[in-house]
Short mmCIF file of C-alpha atoms in Angstrom, two decimals:
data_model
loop_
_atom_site.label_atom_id
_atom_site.label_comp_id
_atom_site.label_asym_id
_atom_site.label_seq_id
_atom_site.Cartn_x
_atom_site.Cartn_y
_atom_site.Cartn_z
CA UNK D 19 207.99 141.55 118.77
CA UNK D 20 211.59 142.92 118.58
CA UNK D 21 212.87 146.21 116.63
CA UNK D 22 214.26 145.84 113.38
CA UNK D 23 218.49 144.94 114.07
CA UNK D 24 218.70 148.17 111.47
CA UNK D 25 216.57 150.67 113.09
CA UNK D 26 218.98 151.11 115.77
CA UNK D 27 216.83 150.57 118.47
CA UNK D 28 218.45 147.76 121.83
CA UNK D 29 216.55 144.42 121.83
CA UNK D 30 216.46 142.05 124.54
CA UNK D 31 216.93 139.07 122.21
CA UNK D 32 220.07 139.77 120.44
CA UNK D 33 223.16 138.47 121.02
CA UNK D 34 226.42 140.58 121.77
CA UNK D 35 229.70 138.75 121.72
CA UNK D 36 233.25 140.07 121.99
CA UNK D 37 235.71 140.58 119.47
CA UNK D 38 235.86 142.54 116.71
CA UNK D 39 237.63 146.09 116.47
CA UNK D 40 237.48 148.76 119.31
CA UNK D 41 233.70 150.29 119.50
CA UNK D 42 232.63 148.02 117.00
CA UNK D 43 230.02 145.05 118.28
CA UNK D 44 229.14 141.87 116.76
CA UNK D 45 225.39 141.37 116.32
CA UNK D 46 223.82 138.01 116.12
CA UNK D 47 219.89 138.22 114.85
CA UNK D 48 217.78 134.99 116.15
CA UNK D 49 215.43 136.08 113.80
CA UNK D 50 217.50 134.54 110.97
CA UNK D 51 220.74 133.64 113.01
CA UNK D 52 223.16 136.19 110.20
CA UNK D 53 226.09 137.71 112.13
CA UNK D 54 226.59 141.11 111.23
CA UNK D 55 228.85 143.76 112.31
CA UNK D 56 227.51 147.19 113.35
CA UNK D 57 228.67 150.76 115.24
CA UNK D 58 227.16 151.93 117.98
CA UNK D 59 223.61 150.22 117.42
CA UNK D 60 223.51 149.13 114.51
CA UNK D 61 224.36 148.86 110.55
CA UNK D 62 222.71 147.63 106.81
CA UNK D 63 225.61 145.26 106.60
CA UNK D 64 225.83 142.51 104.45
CA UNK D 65 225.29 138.66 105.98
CA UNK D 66 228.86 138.26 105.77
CA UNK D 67 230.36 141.40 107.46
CA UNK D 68 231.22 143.47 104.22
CA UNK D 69 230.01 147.00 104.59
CA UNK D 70 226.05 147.74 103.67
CA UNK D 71 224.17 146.16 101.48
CA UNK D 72 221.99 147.10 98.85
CA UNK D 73 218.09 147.29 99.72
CA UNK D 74 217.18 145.36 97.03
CA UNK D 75 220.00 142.18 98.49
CA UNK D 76 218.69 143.31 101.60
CA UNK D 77 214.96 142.50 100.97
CA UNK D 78 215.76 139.45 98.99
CA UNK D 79 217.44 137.90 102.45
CA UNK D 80 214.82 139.60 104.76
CA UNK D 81 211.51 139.71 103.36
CA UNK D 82 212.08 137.22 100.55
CA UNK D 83 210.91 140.16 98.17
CA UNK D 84 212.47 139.89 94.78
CA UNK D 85 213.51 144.03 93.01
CA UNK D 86 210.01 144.40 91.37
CA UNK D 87 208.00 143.02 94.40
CA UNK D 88 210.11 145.98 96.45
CA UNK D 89 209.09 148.29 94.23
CA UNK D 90 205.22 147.34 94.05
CA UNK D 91 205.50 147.19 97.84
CA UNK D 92 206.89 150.72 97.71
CA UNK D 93 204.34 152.33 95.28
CA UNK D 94 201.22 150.94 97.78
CA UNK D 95 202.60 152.33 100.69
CA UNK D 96 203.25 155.39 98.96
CA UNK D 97 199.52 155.49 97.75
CA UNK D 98 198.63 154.97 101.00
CA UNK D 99 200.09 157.99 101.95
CA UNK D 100 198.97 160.34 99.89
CA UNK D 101 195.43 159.09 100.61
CA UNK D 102 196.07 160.93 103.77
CA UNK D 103 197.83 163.72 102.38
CA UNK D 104 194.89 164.81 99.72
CA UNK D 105 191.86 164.73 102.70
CA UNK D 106 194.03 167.41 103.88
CA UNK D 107 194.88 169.45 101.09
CA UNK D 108 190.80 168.66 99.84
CA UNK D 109 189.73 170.01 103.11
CA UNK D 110 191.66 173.12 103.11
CA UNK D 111 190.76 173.42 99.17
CA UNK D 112 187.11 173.04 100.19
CA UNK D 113 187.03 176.17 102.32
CA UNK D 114 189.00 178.13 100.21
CA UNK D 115 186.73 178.06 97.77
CA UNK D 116 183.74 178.28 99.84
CA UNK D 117 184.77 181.28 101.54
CA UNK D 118 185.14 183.75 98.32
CA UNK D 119 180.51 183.44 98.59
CA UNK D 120 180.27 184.39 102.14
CA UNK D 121 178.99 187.60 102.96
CA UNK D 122 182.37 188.59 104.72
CA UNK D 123 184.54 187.88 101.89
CA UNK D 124 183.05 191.33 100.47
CA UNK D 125 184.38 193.69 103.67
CA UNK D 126 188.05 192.02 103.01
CA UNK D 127 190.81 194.47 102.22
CA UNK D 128 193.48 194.45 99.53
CA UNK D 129 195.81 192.79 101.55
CA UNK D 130 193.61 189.96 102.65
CA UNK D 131 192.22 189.13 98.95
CA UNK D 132 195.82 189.10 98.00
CA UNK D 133 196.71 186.44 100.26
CA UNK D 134 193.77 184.09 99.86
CA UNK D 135 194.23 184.23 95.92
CA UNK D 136 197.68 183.35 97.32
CA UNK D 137 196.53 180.23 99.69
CA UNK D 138 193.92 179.35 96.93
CA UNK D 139 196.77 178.36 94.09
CA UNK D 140 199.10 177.27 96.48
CA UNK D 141 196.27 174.61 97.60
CA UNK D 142 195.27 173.63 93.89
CA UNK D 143 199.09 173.48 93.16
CA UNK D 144 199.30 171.00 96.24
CA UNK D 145 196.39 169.00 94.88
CA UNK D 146 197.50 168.52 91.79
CA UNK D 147 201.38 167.13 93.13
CA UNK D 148 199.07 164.80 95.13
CA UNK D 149 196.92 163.83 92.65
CA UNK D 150 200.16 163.71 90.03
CA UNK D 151 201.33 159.79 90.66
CA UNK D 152 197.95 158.08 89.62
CA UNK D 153 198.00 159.95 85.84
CA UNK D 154 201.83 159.49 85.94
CA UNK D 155 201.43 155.79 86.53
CA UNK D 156 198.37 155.46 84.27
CA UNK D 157 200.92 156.79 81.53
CA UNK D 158 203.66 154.80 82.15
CA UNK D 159 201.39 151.57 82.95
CA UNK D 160 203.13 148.50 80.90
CA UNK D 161 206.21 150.66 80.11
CA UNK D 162 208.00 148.55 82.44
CA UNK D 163 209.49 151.83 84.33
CA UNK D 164 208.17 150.66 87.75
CA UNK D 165 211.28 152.05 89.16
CA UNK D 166 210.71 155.62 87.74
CA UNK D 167 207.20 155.82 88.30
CA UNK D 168 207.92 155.10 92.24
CA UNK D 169 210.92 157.39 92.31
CA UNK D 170 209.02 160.10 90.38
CA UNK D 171 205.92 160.00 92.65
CA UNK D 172 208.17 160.09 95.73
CA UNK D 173 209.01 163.33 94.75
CA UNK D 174 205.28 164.51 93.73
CA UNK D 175 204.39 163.61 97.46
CA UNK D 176 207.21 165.78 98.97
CA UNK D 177 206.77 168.69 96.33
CA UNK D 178 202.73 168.62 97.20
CA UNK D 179 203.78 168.15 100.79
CA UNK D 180 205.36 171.29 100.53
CA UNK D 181 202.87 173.68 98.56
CA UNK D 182 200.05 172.13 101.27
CA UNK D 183 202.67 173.72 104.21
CA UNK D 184 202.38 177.13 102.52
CA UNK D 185 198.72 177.05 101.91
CA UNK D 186 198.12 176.33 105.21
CA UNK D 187 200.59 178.68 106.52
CA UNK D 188 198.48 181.52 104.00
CA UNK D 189 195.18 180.21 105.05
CA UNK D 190 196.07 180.69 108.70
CA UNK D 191 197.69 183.77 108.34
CA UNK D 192 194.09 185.44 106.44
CA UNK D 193 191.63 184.19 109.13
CA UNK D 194 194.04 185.49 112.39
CA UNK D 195 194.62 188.90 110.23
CA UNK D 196 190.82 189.12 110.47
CA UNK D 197 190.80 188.21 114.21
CA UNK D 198 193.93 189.93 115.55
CA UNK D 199 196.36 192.68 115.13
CA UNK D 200 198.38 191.83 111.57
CA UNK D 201 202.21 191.57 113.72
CA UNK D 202 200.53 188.88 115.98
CA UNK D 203 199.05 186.93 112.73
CA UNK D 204 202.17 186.95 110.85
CA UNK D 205 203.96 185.44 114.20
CA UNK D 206 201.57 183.12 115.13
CA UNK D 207 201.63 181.79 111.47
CA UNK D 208 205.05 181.39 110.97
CA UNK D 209 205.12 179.32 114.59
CA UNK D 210 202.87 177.39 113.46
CA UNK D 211 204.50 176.73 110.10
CA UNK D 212 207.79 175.74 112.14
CA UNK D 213 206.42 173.46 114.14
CA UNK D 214 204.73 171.56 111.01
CA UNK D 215 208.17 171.82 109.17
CA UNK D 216 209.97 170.29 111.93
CA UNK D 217 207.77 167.13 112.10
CA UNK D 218 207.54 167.14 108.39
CA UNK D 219 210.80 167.32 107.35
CA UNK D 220 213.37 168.35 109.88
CA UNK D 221 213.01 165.29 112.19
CA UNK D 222 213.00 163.02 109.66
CA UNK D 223 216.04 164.89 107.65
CA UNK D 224 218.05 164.58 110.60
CA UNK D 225 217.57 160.63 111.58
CA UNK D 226 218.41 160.26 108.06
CA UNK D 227 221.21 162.03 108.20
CA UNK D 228 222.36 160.51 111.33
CA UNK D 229 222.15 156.99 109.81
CA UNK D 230 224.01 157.95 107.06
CA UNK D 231 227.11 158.76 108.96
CA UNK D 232 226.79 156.05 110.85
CA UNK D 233 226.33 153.88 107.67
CA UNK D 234 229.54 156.22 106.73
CA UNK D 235 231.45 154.87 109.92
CA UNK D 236 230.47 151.27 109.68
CA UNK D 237 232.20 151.14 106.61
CA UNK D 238 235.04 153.19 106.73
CA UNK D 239 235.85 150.61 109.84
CA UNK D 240 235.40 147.76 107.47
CA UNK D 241 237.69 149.15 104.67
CA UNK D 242 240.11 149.33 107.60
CA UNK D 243 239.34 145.49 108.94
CA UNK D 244 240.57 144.99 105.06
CA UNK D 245 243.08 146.93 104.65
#
């Protein structure tokens, strides 16, 4: 099955033809035979060449989804990720709360009670942002603010995404300060943290931004065709 035209990605069964303005290539999708223009590999533009289109025009042509069929599309996916989100954050919640009636949570110092209260709130904060859009939809259910709901649990996920970094970043950082020396737990935490961060947020931040510009260019080139 071929990439999506908009993802950016070369197919084998689209159709390049000349023409067109310097760098800029006209597309031709088999899939549903629309010409659209596009920068260096590719562009949400409109069937007819005008600049990006909205995603609600765009799923009408596409997917044949009409603006509230997007949107209950986009609250079940969303759903479905958080379902993978809270086993995390439940896991790591578990423990923490396990680990205050062990024997060795008695020998801890100062320090290392401080930071697990830390990791402790910072995990039932993250729980409750992931837990957040099921009551916020509940209260809203028949309100007719499908929109807001999915917007406003979009940012519930990232906020709880968040708070479960931190935790985990805390939680690591108390078990190595009980195995190694306290400069090599603080390092080895904060690499760790990084290297979530980056697949969390900083790789995707960056494509996004990427398509953006490009998005940016597309249409700038298009006022021009106009002009």
């Amino acid at each position: 099955m071929a990439s999506p035209w908009f993802e950016g990605t070369p197919t084998t069964d689209r159709r390049v033809t000349g023409g067109g303005s310097p760098g800029i290539r006209r597309v031709e999708d088999p899939a549903d035979r629309i010409v659209r223009w596009d920068g260096r590999r590719g562009a949400d533009d409109d069937a007819h060449g005008r600049g990006p289109e909205s995603h609600d025009s765009w799923n009408q042509r596409v997917r044949g989804e009409t603006p509230t069929q997007r949107l209950d599309r986009c609250y079940a996916e969303l759903l479905q990720e958080v379902r993978l989100a809270q086993a995390g954050v439940q896991l790591l919640l578990a423990c923490q709360l396990s680990l205050a009636f062990t024997p060795r949570f008695a020998v801890l110092t100062d320090d290392q009670r401080h930071l697990y209260v830390v990791g402790l709130v910072l995990s039932c904060a993250a729980a409750a942002m992931l837990i957040a859009p099921a009551p916020f939809h509940r209260m809203l259910f028949q309100q007719r603010l499908k929109r807001q709901v999915v917007v406003a649990a979009g940012r519930f996920v990232l906020c709880g995404l968040l708070l479960m970094l931190l935790a985990m970043g805390a939680a690591l950082m108390l078990i190595l300060s009980v195995v190694v020396d306290g400069r090599l737990a603080v390092g080895v935490s904060a690499a760790t943290m990084s290297w979530c961060a980056m697949w969390w947020y900083a790789v995707p931040l960056v494509r996004r931004i990427r398509r953006t510009r490009r998005i940016a260019s597309v249409t700038a080139v298009t006022d021009r065709r106009r002009g």
